[in-house]
CSV table of C-alpha atoms in Angstrom, one decimal:
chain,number,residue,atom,x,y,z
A,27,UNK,CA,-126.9,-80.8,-96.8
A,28,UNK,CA,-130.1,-79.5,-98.3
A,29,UNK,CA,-130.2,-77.6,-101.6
A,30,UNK,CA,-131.4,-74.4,-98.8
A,31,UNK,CA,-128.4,-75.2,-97.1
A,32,UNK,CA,-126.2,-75.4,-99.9
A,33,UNK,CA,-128.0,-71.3,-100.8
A,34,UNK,CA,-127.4,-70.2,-97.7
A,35,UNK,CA,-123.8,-71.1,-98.2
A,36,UNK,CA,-123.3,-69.7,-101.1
A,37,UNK,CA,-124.7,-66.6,-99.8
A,38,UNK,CA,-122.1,-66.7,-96.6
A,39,UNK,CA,-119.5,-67.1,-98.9
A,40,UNK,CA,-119.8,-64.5,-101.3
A,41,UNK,CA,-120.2,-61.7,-98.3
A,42,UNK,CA,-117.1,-63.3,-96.5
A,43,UNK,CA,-115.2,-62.0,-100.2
A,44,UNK,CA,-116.8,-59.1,-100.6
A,45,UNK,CA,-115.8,-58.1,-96.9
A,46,UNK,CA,-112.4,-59.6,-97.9
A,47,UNK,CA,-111.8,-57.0,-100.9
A,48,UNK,CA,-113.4,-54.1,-98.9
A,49,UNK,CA,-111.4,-54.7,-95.7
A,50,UNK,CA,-108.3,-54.7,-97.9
A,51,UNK,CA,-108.7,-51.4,-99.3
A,52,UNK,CA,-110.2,-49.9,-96.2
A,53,UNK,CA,-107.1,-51.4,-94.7
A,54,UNK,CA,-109.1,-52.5,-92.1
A,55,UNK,CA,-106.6,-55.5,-90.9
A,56,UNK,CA,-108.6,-56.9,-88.1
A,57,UNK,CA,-111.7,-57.7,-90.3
A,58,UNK,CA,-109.5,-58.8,-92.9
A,59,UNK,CA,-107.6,-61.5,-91.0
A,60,UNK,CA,-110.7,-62.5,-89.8
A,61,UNK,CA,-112.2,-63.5,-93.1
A,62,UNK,CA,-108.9,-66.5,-93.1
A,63,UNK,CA,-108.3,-69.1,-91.9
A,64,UNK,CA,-105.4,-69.7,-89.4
A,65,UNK,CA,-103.9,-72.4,-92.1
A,66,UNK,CA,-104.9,-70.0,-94.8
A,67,UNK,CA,-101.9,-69.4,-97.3
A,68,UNK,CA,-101.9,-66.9,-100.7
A,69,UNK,CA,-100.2,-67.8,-103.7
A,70,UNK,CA,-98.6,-64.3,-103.8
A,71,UNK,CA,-97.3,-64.8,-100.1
A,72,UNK,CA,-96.4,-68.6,-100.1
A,73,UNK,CA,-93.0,-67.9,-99.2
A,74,UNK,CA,-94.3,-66.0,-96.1
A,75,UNK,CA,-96.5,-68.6,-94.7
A,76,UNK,CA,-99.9,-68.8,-93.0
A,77,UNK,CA,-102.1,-66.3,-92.4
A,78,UNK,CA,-100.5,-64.5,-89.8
A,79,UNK,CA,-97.6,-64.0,-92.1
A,80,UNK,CA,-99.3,-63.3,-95.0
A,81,UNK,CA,-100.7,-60.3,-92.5
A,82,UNK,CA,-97.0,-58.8,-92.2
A,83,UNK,CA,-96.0,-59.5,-95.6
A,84,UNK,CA,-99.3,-57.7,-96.8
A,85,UNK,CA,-99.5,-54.3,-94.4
A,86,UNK,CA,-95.8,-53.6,-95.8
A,87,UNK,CA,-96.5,-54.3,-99.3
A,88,UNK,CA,-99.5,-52.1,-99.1
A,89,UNK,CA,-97.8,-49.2,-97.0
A,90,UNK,CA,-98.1,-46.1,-98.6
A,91,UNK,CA,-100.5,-47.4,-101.5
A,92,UNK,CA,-104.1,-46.2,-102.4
A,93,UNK,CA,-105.9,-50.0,-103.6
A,94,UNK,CA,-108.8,-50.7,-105.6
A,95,UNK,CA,-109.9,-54.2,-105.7
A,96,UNK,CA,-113.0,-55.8,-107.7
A,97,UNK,CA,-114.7,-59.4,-107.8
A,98,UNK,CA,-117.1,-60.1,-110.3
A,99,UNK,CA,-119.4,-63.3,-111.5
A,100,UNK,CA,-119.0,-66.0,-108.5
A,101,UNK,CA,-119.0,-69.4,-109.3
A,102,UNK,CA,-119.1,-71.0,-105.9
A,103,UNK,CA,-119.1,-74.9,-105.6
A,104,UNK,CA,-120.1,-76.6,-102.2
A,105,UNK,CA,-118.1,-79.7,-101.7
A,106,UNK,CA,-119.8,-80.9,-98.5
A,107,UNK,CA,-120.9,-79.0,-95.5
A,108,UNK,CA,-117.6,-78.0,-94.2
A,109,UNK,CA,-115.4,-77.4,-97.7
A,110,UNK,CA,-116.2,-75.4,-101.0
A,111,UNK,CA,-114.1,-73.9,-103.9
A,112,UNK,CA,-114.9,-70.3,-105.7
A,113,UNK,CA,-113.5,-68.7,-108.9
A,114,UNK,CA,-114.1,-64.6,-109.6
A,115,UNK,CA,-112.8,-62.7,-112.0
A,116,UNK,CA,-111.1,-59.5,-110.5
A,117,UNK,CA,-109.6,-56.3,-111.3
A,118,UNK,CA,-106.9,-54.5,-109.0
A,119,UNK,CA,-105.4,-51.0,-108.8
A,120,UNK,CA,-102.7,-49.0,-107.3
A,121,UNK,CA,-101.6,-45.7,-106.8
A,122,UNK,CA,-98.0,-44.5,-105.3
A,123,UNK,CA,-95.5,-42.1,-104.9
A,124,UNK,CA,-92.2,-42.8,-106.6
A,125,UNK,CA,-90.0,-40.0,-106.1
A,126,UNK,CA,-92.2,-37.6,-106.3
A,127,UNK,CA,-94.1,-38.8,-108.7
A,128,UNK,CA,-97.5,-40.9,-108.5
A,129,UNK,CA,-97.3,-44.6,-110.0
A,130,UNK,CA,-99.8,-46.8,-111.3
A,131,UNK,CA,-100.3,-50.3,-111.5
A,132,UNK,CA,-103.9,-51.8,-113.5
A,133,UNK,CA,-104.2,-55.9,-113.3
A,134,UNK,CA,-106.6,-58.5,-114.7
A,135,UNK,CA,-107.4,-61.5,-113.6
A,136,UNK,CA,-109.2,-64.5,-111.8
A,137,UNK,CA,-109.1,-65.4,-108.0
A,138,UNK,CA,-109.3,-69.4,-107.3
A,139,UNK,CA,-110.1,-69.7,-103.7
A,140,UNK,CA,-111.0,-72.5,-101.2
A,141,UNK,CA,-113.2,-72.3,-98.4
A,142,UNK,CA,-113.9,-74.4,-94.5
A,143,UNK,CA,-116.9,-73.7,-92.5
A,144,UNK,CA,-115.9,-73.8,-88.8
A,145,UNK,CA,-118.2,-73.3,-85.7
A,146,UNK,CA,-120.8,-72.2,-88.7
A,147,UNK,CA,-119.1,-69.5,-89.9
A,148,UNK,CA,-117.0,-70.1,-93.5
A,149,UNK,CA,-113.5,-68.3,-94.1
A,150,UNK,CA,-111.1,-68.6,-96.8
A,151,UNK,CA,-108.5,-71.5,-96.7
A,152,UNK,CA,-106.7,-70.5,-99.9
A,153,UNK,CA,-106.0,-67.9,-102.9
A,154,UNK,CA,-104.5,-68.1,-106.1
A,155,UNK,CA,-103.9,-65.5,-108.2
A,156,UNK,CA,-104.3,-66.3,-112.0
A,157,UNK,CA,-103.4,-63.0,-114.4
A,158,UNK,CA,-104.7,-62.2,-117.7
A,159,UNK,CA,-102.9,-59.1,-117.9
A,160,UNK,CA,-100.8,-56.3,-115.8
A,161,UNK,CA,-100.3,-52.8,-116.8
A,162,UNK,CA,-97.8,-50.4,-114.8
A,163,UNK,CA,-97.0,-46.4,-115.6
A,164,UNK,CA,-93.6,-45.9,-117.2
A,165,UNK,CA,-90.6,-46.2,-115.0
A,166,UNK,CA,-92.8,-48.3,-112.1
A,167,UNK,CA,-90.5,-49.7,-110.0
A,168,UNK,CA,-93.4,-52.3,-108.1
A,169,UNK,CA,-93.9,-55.9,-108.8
A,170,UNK,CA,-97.5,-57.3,-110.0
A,171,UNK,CA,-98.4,-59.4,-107.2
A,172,UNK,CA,-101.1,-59.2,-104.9
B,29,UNK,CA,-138.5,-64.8,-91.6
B,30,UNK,CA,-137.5,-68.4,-92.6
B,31,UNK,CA,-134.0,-68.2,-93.6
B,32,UNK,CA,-135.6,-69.0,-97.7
B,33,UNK,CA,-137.3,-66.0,-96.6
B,34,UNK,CA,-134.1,-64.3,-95.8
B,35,UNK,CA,-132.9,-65.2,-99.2
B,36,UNK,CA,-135.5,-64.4,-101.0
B,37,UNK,CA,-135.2,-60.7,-99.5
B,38,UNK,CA,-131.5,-60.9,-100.3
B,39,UNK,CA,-131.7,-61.3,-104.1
B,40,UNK,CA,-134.8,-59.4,-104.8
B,41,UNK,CA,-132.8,-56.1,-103.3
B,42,UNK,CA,-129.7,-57.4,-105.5
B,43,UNK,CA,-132.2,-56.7,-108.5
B,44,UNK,CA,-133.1,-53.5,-107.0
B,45,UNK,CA,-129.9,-52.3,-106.8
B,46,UNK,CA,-129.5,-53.5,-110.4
B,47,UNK,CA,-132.5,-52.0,-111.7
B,48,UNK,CA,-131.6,-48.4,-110.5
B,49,UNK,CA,-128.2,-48.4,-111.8
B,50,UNK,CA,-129.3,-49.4,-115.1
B,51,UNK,CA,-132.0,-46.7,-114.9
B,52,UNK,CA,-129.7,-44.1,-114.1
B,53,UNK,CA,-127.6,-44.4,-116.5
B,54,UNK,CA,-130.4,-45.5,-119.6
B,55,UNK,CA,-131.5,-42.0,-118.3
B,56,UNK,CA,-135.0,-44.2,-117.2
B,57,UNK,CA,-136.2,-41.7,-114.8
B,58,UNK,CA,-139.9,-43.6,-113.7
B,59,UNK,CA,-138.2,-47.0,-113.2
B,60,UNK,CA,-135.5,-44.9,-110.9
B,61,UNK,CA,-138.1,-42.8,-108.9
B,62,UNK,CA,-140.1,-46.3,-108.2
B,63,UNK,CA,-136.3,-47.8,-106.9
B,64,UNK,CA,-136.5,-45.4,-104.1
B,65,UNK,CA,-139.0,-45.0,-101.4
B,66,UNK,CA,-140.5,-41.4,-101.3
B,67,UNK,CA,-138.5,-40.6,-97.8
B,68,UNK,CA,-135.0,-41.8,-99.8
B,69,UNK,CA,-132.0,-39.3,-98.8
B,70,UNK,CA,-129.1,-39.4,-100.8
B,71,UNK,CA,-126.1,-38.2,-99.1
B,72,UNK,CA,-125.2,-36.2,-101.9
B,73,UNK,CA,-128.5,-34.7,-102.7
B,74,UNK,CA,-129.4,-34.0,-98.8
B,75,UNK,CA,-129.6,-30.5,-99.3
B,76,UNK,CA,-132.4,-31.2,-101.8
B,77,UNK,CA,-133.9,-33.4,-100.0
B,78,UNK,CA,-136.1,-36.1,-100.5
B,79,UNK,CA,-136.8,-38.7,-102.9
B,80,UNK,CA,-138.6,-35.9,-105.4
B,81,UNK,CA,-135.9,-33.7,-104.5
B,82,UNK,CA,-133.1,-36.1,-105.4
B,83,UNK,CA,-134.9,-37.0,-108.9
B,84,UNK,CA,-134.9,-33.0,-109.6
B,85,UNK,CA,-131.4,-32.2,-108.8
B,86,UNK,CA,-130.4,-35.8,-110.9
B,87,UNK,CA,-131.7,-34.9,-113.6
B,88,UNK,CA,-130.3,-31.4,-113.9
B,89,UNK,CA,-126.8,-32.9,-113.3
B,90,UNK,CA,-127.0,-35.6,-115.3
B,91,UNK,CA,-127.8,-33.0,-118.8
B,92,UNK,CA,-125.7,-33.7,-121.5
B,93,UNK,CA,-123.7,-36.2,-119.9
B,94,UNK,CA,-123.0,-39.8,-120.9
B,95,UNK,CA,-122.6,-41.9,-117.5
B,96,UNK,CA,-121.6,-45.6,-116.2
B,97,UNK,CA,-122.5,-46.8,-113.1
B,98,UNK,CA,-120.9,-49.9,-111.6
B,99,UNK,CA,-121.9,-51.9,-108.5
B,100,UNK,CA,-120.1,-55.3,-107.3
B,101,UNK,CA,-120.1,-57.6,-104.4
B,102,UNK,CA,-122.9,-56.8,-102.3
B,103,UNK,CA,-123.1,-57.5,-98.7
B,104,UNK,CA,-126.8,-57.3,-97.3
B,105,UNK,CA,-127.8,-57.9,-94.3
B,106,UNK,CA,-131.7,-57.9,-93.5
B,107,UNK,CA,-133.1,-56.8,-90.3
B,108,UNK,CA,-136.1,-57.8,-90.0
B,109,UNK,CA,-138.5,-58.5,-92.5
B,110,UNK,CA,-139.1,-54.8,-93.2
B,111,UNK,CA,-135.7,-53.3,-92.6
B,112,UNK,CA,-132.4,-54.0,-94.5
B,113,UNK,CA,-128.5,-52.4,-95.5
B,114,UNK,CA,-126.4,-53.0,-97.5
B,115,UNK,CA,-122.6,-52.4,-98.7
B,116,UNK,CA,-121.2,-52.5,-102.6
B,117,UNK,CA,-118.0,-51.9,-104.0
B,118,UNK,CA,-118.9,-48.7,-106.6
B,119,UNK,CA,-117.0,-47.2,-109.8
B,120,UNK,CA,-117.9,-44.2,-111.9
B,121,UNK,CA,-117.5,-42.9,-115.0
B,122,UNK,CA,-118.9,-39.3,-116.7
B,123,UNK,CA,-118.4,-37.7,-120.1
B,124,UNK,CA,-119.6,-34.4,-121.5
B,125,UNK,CA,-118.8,-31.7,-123.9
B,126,UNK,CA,-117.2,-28.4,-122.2
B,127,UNK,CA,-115.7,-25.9,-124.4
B,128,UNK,CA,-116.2,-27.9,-127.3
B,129,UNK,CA,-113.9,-30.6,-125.9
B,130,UNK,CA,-114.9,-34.2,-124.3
B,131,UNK,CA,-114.1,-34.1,-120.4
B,132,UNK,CA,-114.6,-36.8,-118.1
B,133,UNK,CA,-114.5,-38.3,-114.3
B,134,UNK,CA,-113.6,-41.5,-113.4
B,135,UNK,CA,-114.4,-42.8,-109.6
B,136,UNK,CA,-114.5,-45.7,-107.0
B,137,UNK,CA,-115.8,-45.7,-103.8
B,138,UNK,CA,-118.6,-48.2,-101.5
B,139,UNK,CA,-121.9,-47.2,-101.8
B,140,UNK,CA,-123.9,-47.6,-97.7
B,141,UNK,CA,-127.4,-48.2,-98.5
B,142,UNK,CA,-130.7,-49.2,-96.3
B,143,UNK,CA,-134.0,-50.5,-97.3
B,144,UNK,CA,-137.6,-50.8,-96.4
B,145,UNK,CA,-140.1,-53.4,-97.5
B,146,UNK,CA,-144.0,-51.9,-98.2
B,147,UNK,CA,-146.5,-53.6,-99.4
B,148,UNK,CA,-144.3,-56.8,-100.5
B,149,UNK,CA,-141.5,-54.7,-102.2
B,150,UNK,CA,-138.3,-53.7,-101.1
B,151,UNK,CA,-137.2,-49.9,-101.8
B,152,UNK,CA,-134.1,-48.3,-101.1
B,153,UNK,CA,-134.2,-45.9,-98.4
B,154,UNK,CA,-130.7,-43.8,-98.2
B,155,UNK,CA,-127.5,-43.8,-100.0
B,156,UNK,CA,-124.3,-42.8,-98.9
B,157,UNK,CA,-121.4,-42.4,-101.1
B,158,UNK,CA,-118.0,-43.1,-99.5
B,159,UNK,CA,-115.3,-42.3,-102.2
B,160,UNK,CA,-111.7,-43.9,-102.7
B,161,UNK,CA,-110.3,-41.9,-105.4
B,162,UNK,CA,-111.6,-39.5,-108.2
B,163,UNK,CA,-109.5,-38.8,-111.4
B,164,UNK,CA,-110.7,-36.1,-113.5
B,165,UNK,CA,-109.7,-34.9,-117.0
B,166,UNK,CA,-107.4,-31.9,-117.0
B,167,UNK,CA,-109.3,-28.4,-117.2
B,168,UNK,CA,-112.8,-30.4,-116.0
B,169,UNK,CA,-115.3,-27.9,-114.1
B,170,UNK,CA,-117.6,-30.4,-113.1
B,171,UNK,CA,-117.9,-31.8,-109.2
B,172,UNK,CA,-117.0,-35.4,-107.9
B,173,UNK,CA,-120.6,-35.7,-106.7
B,174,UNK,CA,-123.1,-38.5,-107.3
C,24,UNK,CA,-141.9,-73.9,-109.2
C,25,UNK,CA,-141.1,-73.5,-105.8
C,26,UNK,CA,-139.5,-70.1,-104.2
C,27,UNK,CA,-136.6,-72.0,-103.5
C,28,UNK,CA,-136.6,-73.8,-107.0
C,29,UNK,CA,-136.3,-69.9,-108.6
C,30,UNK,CA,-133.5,-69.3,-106.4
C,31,UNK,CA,-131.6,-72.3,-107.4
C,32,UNK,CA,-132.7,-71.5,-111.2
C,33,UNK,CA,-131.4,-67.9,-110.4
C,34,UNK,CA,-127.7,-69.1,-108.6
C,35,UNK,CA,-127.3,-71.7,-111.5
C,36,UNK,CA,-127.8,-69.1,-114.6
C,37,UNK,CA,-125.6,-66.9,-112.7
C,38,UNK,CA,-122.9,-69.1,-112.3
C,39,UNK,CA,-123.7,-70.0,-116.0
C,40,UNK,CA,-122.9,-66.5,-117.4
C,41,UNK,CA,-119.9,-66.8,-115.3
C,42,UNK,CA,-118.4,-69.8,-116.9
C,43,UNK,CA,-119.5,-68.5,-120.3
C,44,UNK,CA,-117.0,-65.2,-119.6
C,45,UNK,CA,-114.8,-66.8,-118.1
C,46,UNK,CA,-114.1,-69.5,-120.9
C,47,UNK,CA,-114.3,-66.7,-123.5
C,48,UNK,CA,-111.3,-64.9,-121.6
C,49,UNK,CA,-109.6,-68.3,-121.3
C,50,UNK,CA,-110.0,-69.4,-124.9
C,51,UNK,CA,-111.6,-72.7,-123.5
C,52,UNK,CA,-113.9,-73.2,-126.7
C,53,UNK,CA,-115.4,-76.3,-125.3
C,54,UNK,CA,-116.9,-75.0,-122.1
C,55,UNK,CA,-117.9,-71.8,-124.1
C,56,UNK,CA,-119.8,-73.8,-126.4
C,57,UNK,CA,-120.9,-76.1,-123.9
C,58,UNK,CA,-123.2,-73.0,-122.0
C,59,UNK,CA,-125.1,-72.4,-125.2
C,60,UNK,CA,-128.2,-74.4,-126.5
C,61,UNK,CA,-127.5,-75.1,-129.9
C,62,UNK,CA,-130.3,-73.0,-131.3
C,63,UNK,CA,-128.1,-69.9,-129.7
C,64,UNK,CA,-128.7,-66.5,-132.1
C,65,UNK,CA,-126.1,-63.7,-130.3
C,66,UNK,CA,-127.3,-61.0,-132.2
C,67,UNK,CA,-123.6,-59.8,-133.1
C,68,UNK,CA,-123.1,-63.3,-134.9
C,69,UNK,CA,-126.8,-63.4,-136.5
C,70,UNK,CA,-125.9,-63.3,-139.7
C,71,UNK,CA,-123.3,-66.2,-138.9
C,72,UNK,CA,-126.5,-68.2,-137.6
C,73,UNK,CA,-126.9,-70.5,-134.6
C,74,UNK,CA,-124.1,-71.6,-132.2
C,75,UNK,CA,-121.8,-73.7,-134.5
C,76,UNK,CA,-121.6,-71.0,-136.5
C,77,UNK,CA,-121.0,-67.9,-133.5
C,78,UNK,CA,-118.3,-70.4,-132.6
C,79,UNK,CA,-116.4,-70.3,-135.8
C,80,UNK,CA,-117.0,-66.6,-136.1
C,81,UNK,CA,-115.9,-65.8,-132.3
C,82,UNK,CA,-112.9,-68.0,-133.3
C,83,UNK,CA,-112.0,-66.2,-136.0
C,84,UNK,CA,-112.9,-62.8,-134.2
C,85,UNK,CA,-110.4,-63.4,-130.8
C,86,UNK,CA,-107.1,-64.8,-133.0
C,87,UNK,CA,-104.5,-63.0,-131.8
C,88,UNK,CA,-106.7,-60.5,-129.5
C,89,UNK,CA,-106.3,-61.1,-125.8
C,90,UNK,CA,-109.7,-59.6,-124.2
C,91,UNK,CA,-111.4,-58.9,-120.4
C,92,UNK,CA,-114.9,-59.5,-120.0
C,93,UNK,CA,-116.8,-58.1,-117.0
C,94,UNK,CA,-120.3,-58.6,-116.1
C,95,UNK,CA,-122.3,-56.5,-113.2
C,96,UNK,CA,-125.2,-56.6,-111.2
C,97,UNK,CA,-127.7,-59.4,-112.5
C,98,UNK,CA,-131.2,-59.0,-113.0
C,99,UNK,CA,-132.4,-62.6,-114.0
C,100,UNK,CA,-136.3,-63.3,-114.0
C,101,UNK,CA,-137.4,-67.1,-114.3
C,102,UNK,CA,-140.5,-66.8,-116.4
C,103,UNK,CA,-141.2,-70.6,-115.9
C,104,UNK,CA,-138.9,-74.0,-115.0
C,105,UNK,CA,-137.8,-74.0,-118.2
C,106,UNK,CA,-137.7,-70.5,-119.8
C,107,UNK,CA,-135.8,-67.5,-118.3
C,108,UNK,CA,-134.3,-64.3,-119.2
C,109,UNK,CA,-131.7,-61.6,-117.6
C,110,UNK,CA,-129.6,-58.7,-118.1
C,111,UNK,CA,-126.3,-57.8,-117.1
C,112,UNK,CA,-123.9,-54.5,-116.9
C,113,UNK,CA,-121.0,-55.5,-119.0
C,114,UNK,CA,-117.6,-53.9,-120.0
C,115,UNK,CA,-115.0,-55.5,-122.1
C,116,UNK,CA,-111.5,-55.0,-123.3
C,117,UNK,CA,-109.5,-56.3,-125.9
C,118,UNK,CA,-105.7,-55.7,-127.1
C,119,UNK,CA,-104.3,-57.0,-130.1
C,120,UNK,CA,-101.1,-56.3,-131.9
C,121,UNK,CA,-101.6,-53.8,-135.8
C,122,UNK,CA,-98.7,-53.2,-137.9
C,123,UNK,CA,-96.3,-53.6,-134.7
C,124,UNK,CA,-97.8,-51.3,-132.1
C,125,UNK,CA,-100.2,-52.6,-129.6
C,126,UNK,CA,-103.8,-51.5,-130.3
C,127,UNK,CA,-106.9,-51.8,-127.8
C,128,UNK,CA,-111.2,-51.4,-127.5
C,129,UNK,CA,-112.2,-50.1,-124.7
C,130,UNK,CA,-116.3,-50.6,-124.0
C,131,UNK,CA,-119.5,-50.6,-121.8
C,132,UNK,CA,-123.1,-51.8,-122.4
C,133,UNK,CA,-125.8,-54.2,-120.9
C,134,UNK,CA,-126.3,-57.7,-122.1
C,135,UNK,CA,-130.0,-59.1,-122.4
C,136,UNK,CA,-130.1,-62.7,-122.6
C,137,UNK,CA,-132.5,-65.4,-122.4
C,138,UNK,CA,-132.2,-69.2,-121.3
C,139,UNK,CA,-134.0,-72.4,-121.4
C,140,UNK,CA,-133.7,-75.5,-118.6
C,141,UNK,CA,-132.8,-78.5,-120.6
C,142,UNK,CA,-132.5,-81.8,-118.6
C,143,UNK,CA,-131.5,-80.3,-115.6
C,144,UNK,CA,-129.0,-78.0,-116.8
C,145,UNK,CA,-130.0,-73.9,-117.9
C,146,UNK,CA,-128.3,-73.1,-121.1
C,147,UNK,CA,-128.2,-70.0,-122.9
C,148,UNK,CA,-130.6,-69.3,-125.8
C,149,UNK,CA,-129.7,-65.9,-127.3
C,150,UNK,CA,-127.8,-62.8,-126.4
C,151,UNK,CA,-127.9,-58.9,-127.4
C,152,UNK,CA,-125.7,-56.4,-126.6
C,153,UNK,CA,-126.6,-53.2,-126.0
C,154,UNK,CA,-123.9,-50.4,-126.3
C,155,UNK,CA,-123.4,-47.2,-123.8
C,156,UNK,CA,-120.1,-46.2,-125.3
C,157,UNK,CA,-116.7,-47.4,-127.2
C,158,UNK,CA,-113.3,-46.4,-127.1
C,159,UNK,CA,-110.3,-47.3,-129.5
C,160,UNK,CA,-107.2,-46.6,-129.7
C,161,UNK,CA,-106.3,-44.1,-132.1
C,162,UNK,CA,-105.5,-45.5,-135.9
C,163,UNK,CA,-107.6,-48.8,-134.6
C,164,UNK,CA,-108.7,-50.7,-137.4
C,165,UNK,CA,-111.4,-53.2,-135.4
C,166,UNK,CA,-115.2,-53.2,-135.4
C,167,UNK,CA,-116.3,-52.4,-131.7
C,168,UNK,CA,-118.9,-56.0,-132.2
C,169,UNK,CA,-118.7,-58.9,-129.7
C-alpha cells in the first residue's frame, strides 16, 4: 500500500462515519446498514447480534426519539489494505416524550471502531462505546446506551 | 484529476469551511466575503440575494450578538476539478441582551453546501441549512435563521 | 516537500491534536506529554515554563475535575518539513465536586498552535487559547484557564 493509498483510505473512512452518524439521525436505515458490515456487531447491541440485528434492536430503541450525534478528531490507523482501527471522540443527544413530558438524555464519550475494505469499498466491522460521562433530565426513565 | 489531486481539493475546501466559520463568528467580515464566491446563495438569505446581499443582511443580524458556529464530519465529494458539495454535521449557539436580560438559541442541523474552483481556489457557492432541533430561551424574539 | 508530503504532514498533526485531547480527557499523562516538544510554552502555563512544568501544573489543575475537550474544523498550514502551525474551534467542559455539590465550566474559543517535525514524528511547540465565551456554575470558585 502506498502512503497515497493509505490517504485515500483514510479519507473513505472518515465519510463512511460521517454518513454513519447522519443516516442515524436522519433515520435513514438503508444507508445506515449499508455503512456495516454483515459480521458487524456494536458493543451496545452485543446481545442482539450482527448487523441485521443490531438494525431491529436499534429502529425500536430509537422509536419516537429526536437524536443528535457528533464525531470529532479522527485518529484512523491503516493496518493493511483490507483492515484499519479508528477512535473519535463523540457527543450524543436525545429528546422524548415521557408522559407528557419531553426527556433528555446528554452523553460523552469516545467511539473505538474497526474497519474491512471489501470489493474497494470500506465499512465498519465493529463499535465500542467508551463513556466519559451521561447526563439525563429528572425522572428519565431511558438507559445510556447507544 | 489524479486522485492526490482529488485530495488535495478535499482538504483545501475542509480549510474553507473552517476559515468562514471562524470569520463569522470573530465578526471577520473580509476573510468571510472572500469564502464565498460572488454568485453564493444562502438558503436563508435568498430573499436578499447574492453573495453582497448575504454579507448585508449578516451583518445586520449578527449586531449585538455573541455567536458559535460548529461544523463536524465533512463528507465532500468533488465533481470535477471545478465543481464540488459537501455535507457537515452543524450546531449553533446565539446570545444577546433583550430587555436588559441575556437570551439565547441553541441549534443543530447539516449544513448542504457546493463549491466552485476559479483561478486555483475553491469558494463556496450555496448553503443550505437543514435543521434538527432549535431550543430557545424563554421570552426570546429572535428567529431560528442562519 | 511534495503535495503529497503536506498532506501526510497535515493527517499526522491532526491525528496528533487528537491524541493530545484525548489523553488529557483520559488522564493518560504519558501520551499527553509525549505529543509535546519539550520546549512546549501553552500560554495558560507560561509562567509555569516549558513542558515539564505545564505537566505538573495541568496535574495539579485536573485533580478531582473530570473534563470534555472538543476540537472543530482544522486549519493547519505546513510552513516547511519541519515547522507548521494550525488552529482549531474548541469547547471544553469540566465538573468537579465544591463543598458537596457538583460544580461545572462551561466554554468555547479557538486554539492556535504551532508544531515542529522532529525525526519523523510532528510534535507540538506551543499553544494559545483564545476565548469566545465562559460559563460557570453559579457560586463556582475555578479560573476559566486551560
Amino acid at each position: 500500500m502506498t502512503e497515497l493509498e493509505r490517504l485515500l483510505a483514510i479519507e473513505e473512512i472518515k465519510r463512511l462515519v460521517a454518513r454513519r452518524v447522519r443516516a442515524l439521525d436522519a433515520r435513514d436505515w438503508e444507508t445506515y446498514q449499508a455503512c456495516h458490515a454483515p459480521e458487524h456487531v456494536s458493543d451496545f447491541f452485543k446481545d442482539a447480534g450482527d448487523r441485521d440485528a443490531m438494525m431491529a434492536a436499534l429502529r425500536a430503541e430509537t422509536a419516537g426519539v429526536t437524536s443528535i450525534h457528533h464525531v470529532y478528531s479522527p485518529d484512523i490507523a491503516i493496518r493493511s489494505d483490507e483492515i484499519a482501527s479508528g477512535s473519535w471522540t463523540m457527543e450524543d443527544r436525545r429528546y422524548w416524550l415521557q408522559d407528557g413530558d419531553e426527556h433528555w438524555l446528554h452523553g460523552w464519550g469516545f467511539y473505538h471502531e474497526t474497519y474491512a475494505c471489501r470489493d474497494g469499498a470500506w465499512l465498519i466491522t465493529s463499535r465500542r462505546l467508551e463513556r466519559t460521562r451521561v447526563e439525563h433530565s429528572p425522572g428519565s426513565k431511558r438507559a445510556s446506551s447507544t
